[in-house]
PDB file of C-alpha atoms and ligand atoms in Angstrom:
ATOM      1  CA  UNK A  24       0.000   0.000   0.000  1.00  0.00           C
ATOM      2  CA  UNK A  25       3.168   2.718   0.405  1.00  0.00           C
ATOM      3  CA  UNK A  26       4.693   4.485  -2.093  1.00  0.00           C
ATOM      4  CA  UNK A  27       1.849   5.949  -3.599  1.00  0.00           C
ATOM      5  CA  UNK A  28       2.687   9.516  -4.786  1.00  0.00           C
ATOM      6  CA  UNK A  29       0.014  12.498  -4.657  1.00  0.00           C
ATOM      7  CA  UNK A  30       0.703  15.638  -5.966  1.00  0.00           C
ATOM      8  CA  UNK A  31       0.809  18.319  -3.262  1.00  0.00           C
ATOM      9  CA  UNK A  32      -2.160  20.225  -4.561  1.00  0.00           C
ATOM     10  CA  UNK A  33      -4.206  17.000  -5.054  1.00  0.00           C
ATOM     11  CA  UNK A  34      -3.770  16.762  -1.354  1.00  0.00           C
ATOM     12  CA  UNK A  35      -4.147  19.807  -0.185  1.00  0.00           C
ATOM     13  CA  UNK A  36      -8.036  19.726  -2.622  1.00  0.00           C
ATOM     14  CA  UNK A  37      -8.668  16.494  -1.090  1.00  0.00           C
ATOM     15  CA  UNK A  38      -7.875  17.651   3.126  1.00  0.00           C
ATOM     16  CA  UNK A  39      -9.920  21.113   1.708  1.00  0.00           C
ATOM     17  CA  UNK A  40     -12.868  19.543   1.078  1.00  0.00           C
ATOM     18  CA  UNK A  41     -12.657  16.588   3.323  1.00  0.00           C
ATOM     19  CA  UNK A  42     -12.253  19.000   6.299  1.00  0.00           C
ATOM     20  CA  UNK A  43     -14.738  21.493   4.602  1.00  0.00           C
ATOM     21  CA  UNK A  44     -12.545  24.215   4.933  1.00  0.00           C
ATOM     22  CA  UNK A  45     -14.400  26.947   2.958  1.00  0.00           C
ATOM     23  CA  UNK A  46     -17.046  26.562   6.028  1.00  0.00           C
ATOM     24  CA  UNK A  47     -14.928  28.247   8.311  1.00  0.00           C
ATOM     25  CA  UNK A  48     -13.878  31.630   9.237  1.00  0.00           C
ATOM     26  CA  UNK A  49     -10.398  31.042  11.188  1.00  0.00           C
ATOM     27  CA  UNK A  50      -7.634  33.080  12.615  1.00  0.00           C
ATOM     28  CA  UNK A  51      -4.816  31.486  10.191  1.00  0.00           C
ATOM     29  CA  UNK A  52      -4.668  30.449   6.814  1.00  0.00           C
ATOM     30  CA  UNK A  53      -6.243  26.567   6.005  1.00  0.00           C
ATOM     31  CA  UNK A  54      -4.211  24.488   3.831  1.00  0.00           C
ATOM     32  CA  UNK A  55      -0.783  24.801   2.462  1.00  0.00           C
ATOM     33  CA  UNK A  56       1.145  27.074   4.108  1.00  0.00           C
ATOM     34  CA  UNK A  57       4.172  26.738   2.896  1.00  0.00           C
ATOM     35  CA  UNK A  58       5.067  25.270  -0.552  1.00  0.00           C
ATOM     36  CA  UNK A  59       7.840  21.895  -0.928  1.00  0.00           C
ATOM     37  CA  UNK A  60       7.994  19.738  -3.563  1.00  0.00           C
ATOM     38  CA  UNK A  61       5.454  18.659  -5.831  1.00  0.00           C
ATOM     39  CA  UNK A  62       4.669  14.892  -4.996  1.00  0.00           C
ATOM     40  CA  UNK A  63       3.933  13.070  -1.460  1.00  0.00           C
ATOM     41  CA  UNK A  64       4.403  10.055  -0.367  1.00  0.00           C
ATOM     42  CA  UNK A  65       5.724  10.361   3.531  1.00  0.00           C
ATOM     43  CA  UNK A  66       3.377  12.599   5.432  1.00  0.00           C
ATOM     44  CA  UNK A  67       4.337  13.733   9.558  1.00  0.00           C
ATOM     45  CA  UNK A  68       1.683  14.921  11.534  1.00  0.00           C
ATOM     46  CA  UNK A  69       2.364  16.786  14.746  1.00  0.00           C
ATOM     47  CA  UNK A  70       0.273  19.444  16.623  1.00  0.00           C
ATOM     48  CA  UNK A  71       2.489  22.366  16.881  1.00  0.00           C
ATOM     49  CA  UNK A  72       4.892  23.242  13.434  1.00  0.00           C
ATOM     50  CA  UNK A  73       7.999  24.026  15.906  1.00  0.00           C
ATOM     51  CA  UNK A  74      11.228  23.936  14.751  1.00  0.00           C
ATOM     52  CA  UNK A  75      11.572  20.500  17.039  1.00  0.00           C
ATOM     53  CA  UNK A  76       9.039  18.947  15.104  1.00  0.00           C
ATOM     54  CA  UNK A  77      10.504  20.034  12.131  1.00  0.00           C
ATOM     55  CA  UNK A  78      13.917  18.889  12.761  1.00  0.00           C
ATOM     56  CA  UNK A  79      11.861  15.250  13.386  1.00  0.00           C
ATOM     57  CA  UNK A  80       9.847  14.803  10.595  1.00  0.00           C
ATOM     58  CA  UNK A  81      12.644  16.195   8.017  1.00  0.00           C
ATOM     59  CA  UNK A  82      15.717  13.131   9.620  1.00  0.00           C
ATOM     60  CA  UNK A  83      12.379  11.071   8.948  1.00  0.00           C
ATOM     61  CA  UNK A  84      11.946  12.103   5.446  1.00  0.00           C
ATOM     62  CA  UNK A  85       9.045  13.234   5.560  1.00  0.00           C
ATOM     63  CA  UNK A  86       7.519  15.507   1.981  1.00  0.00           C
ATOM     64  CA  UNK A  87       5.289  17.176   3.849  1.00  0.00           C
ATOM     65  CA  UNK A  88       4.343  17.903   7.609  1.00  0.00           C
ATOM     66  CA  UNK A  89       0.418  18.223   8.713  1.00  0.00           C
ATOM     67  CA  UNK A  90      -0.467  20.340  11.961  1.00  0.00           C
ATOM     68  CA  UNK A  91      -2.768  21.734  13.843  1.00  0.00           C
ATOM     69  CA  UNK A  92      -1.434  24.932  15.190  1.00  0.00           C
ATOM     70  CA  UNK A  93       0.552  26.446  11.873  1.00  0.00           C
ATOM     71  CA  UNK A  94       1.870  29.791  10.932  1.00  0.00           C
ATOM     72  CA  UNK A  95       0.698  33.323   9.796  1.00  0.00           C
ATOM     73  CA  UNK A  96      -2.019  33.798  12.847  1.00  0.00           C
ATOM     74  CA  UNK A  97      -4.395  36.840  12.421  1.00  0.00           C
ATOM     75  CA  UNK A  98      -2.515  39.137  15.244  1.00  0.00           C
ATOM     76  CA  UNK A  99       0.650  38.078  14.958  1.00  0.00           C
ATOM     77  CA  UNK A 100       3.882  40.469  13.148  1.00  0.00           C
ATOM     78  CA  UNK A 101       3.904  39.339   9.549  1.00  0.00           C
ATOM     79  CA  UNK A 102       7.450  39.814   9.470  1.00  0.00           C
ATOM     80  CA  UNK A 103       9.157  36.621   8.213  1.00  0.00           C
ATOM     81  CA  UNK A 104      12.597  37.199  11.492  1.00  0.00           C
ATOM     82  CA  UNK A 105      13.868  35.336  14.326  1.00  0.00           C
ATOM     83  CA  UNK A 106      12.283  31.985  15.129  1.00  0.00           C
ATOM     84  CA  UNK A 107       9.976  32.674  11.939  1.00  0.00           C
ATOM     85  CA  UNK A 108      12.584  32.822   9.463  1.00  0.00           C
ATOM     86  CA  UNK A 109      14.925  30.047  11.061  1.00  0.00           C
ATOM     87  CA  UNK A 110      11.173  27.791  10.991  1.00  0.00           C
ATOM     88  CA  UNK A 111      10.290  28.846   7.003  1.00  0.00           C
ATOM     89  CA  UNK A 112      14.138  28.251   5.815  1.00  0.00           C
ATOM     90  CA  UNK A 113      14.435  25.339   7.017  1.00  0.00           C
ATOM     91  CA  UNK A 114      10.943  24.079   5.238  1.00  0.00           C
ATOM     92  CA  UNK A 115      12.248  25.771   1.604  1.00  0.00           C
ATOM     93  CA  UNK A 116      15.762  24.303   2.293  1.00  0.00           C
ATOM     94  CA  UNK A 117      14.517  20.612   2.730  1.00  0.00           C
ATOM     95  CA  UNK A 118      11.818  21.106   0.029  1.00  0.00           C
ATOM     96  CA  UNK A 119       9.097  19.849   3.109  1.00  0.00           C
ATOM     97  CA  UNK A 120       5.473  21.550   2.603  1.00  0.00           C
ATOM     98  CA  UNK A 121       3.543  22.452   5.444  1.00  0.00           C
ATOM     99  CA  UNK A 122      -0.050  22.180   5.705  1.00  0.00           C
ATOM    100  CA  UNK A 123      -2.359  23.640   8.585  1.00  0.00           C
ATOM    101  CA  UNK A 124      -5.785  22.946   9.313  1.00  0.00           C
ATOM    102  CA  UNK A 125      -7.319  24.948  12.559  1.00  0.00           C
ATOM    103  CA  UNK A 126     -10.898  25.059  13.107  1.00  0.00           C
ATOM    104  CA  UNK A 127     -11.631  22.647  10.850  1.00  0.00           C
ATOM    105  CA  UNK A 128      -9.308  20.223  12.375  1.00  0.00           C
ATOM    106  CA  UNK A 129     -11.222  21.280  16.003  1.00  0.00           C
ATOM    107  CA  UNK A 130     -14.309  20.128  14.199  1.00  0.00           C
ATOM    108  CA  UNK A 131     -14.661  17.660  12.138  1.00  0.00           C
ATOM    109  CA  UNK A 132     -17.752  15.273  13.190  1.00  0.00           C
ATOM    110  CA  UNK A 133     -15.010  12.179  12.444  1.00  0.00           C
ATOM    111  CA  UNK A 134     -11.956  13.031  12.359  1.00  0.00           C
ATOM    112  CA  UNK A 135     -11.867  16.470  14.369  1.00  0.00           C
ATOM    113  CA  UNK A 136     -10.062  16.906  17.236  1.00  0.00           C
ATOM    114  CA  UNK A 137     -13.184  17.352  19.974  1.00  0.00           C
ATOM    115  CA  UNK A 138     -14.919  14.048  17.970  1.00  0.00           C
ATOM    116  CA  UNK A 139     -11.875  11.833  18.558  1.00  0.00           C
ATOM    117  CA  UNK A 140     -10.792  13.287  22.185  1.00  0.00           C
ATOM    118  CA  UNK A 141     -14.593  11.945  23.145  1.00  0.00           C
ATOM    119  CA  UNK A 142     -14.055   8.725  21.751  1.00  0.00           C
ATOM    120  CA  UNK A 143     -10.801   8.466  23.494  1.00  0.00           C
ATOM    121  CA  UNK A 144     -12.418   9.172  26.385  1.00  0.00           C
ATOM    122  CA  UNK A 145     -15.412   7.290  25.877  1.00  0.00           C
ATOM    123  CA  UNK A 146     -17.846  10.277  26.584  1.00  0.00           C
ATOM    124  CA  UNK A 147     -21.144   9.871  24.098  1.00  0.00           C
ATOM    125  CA  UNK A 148     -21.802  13.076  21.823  1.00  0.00           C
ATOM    126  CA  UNK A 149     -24.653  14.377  22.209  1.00  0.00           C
ATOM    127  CA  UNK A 150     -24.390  18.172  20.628  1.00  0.00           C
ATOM    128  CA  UNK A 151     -22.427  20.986  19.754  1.00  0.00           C
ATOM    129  CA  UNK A 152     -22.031  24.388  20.827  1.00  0.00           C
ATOM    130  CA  UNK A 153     -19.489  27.321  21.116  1.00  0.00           C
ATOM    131  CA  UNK A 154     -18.165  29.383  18.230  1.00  0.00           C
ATOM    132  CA  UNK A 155     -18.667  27.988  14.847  1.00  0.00           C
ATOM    133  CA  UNK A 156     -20.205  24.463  16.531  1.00  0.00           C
ATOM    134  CA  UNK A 157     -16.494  23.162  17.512  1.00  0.00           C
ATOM    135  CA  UNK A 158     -17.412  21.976  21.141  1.00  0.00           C
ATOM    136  CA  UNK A 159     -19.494  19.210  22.081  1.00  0.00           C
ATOM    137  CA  UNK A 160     -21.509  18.491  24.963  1.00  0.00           C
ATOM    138  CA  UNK A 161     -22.749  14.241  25.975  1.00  0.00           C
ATOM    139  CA  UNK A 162     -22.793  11.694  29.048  1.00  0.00           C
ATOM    140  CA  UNK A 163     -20.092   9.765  30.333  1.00  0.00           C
ATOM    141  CA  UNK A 164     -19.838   5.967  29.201  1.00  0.00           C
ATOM    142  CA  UNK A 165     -21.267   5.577  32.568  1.00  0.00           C
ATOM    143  CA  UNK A 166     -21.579   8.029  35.802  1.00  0.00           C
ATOM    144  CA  UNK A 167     -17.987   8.402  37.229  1.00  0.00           C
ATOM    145  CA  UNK A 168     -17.468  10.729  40.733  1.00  0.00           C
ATOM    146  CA  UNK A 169     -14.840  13.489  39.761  1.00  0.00           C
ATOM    147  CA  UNK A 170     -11.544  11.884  41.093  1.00  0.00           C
ATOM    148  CA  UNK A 171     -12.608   8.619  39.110  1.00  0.00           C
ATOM    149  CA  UNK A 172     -12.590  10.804  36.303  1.00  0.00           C
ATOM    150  CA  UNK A 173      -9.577  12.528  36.960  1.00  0.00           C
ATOM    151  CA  UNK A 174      -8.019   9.201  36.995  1.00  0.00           C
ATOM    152  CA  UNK A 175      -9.481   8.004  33.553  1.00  0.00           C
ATOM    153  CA  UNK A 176      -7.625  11.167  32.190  1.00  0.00           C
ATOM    154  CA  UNK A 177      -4.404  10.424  33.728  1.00  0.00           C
ATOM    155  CA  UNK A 178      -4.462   6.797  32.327  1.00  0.00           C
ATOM    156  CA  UNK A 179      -5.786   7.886  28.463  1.00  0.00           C
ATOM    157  CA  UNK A 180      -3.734  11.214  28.144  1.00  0.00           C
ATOM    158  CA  UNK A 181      -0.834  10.107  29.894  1.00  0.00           C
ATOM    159  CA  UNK A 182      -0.753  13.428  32.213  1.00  0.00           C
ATOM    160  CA  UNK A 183      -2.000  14.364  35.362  1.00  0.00           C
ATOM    161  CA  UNK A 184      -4.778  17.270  34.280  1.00  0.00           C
ATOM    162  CA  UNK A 185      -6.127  20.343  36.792  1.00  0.00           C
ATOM    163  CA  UNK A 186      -9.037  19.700  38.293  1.00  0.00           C
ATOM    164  CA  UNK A 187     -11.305  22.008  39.964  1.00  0.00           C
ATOM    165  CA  UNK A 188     -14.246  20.695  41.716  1.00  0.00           C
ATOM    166  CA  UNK A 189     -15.322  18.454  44.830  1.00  0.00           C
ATOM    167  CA  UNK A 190     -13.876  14.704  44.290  1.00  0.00           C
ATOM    168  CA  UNK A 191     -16.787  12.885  44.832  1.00  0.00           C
ATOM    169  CA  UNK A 192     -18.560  14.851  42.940  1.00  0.00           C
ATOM    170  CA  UNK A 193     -21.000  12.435  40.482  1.00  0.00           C
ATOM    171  CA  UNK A 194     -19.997  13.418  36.757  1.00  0.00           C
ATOM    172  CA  UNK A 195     -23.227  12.244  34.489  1.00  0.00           C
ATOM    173  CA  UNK A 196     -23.251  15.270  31.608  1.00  0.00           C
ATOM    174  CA  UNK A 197     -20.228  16.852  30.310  1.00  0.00           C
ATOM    175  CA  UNK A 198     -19.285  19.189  27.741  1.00  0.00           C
ATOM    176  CA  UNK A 199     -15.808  19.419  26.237  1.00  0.00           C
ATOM    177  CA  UNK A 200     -13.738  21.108  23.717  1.00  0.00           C
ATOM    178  CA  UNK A 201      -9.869  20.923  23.126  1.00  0.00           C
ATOM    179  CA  UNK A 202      -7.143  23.497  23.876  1.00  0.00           C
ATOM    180  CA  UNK A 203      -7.122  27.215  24.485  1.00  0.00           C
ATOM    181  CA  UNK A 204     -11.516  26.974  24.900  1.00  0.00           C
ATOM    182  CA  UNK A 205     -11.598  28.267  28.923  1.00  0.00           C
ATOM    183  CA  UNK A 206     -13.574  31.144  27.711  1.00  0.00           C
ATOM    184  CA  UNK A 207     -16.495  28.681  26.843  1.00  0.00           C
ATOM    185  CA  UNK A 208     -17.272  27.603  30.501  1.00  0.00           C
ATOM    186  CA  UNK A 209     -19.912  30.050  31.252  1.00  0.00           C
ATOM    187  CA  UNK A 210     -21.926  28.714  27.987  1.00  0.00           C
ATOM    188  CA  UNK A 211     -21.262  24.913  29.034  1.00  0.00           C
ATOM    189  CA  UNK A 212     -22.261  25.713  32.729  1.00  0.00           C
ATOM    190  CA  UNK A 213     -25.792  26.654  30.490  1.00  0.00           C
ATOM    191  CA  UNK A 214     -25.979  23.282  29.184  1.00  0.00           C
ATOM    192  CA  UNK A 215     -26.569  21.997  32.732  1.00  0.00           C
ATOM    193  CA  UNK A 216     -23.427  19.522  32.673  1.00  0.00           C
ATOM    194  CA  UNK A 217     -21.599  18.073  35.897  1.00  0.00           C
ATOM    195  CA  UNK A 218     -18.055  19.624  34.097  1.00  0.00           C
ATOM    196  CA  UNK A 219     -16.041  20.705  31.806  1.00  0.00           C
ATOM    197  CA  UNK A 220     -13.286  19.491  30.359  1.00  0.00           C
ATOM    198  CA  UNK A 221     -10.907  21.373  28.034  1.00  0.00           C
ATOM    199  CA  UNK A 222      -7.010  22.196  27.416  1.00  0.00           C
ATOM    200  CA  UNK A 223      -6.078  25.123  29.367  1.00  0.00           C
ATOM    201  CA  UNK A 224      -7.401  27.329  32.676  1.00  0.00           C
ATOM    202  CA  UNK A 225      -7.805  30.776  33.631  1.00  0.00           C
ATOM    203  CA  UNK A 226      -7.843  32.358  36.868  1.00  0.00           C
ATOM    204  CA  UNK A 227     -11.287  33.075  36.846  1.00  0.00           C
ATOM    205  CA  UNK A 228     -12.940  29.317  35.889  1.00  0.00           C
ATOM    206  CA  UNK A 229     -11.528  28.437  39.251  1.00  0.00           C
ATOM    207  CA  UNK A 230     -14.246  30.933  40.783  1.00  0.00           C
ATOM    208  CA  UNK A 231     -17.098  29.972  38.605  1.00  0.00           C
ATOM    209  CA  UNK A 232     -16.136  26.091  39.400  1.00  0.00           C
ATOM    210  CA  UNK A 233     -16.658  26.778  42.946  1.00  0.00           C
ATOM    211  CA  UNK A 234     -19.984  29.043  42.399  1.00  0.00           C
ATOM    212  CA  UNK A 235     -21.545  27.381  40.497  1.00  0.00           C
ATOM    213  CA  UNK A 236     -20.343  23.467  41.457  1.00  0.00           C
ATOM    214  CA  UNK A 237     -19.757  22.680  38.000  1.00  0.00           C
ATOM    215  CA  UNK A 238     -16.247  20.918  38.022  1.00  0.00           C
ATOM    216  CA  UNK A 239     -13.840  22.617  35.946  1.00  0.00           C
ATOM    217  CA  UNK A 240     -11.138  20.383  33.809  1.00  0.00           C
ATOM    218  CA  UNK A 241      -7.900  21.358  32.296  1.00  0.00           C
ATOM    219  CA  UNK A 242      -6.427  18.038  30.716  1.00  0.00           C
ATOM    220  CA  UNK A 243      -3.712  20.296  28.898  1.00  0.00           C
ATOM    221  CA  UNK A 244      -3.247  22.080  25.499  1.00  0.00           C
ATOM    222  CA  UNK A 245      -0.844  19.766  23.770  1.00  0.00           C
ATOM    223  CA  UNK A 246      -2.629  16.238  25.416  1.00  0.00           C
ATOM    224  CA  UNK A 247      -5.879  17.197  24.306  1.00  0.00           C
ATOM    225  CA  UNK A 248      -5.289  18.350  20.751  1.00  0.00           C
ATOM    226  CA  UNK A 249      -3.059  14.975  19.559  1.00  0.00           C
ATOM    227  CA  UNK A 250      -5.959  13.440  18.495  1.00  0.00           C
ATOM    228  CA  UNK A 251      -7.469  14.599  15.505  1.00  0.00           C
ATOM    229  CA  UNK A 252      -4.132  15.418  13.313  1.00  0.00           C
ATOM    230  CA  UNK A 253      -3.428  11.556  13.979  1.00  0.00           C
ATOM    231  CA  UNK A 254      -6.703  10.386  12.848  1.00  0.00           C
ATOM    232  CA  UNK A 255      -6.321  12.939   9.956  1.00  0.00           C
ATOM    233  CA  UNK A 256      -2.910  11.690   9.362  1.00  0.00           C
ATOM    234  CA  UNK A 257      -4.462   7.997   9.261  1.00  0.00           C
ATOM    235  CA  UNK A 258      -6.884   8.667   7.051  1.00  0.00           C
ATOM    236  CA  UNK A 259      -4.620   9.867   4.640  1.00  0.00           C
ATOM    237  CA  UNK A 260      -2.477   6.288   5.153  1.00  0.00           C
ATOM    238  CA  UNK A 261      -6.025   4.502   4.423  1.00  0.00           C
ATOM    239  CA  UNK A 262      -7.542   5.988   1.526  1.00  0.00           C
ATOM    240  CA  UNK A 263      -4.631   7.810  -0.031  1.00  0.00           C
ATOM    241  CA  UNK A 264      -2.251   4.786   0.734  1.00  0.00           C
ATOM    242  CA  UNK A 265       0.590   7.906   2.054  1.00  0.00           C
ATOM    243  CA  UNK A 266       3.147   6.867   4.819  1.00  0.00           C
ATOM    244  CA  UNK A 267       1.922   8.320   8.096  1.00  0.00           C
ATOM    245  CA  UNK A 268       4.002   8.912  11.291  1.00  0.00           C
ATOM    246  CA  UNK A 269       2.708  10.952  14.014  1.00  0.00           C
ATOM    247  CA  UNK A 270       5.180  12.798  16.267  1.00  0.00           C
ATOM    248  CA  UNK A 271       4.368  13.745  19.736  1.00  0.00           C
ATOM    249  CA  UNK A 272       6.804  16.279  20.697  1.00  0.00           C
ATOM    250  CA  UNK A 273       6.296  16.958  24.717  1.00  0.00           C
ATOM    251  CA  UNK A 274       4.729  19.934  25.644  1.00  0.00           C
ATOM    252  CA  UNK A 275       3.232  20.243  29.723  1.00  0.00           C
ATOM    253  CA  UNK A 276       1.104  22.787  28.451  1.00  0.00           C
TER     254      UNK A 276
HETATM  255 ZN1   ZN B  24      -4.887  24.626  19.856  1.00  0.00          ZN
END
């Protein structure tokens, strides 16, 4: 099934409108960001395009490198210096393409990365809210207090996550959504679930955790957004026959 070639703009068309792309308005660009050679065969998928992950999937071989979290974001100086430049060069000077997918990658009903950290979990979807329909809200495989939870994280994600909340609390509902997506507690509390589980906390949650008894969950950035670039990056192995290697470069955040 390897060493089937596809040219770089056949895959970029077919991730486009596989990940329905078009549908989304997003804070970087979608797609190729940065040009290599024409034909792939050896695809890396990581969740962050730093230079470490670079470095890995080039010694690899890789033609082109699939992420989550890309270049060019909306705020950000547009100036190609420092880290930037060193990141870009070293892309043009091993001919590697890099392709980002953002929001679409968060959402994806199969393959996105709030779909597949539920079914790693083994929480049942059940809807979606937040901005653009990325988050989900469901039930637990089965009613778990909160420090039973907590250790069901710890055992799937391989890190110990921050959890605010009273242990014995009984967790039936829960609403989730991956990485930086604090700022959605108030509209999950809404839903009427037992917590929330997403990447990253602010100051604040802790507050509303303890106001409102809805159990606040930070299960990290970089732990909860491996998922969906992998299943991405299988996909691709499946029904494009590519060579797929995911690399999880560490990151406590
Ligand atoms: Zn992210």
């Amino acid at each position: 099934m390897f060493g089937v070639n596809m040219l770089l703009n056949e895959l970029s068309n077919y991730i486009g409108s596989l990940l329905e792309i078009s549908r989304f308005r997003d804070y970087c660009p979608n797609g190729v960001q940065v040009e290599g050679r024409a034909e792939v065969r050896k695809i890396a998928t990581g969740v962050t395009a730093s230079q470490r992950l670079l470095d890995a999937a080039t010694v690899w071989g890789a033609d082109a490198i699939l992420v989550h979290h890309g270049y060019f974001w909306r705020n950000e100086d547009a100036s190609i210096t420092g880290i930037k430049k060193r990141r870009i060069a070293h892309l043009l000077q091993h001919d590697v393409s890099l392709l980002a997918y953002h929001l679409p990658l968060d959402a994806h009903a199969e393959l996105g990365n709030n779909a597949q950290l539920g079914q790693q979990l083994g929480f049942v979807e059940q809807g979606r809210f937040g901005e653009q329909d990325i988050a989900c809200y469901g039930e637990l495989a089965q009613a778990q207090t909160l420090d039973q939870l907590s250790a069901h994280l710890v055992r799937t994600l391989q890190r110990t996550p921050q959890v605010i909340g009273k242990n014995d609390r009984l967790i039936r509902r829960i609403a989730w959504c991956t990485g930086a997506a604090q700022g959605y507690f108030e509209e999950a509390i809404a839903l009427g679930v037992d917590a929330f589980l997403t990447g990253e906390i602010s100051e604040q949650n802790v507050h509303v955790a303890h106001e409102t008894g809805v159990a606040f969950i930070a299960a990290g950035h970089h732990a909860t957004e491996r998922y969906g670039v992998q299943a991405l990056g299988e996909h691709l192995a499946t029904h494009c026959g590519m060579e797929h290697r995911f690399f999880d470069m560490y990151n406590p955040v």
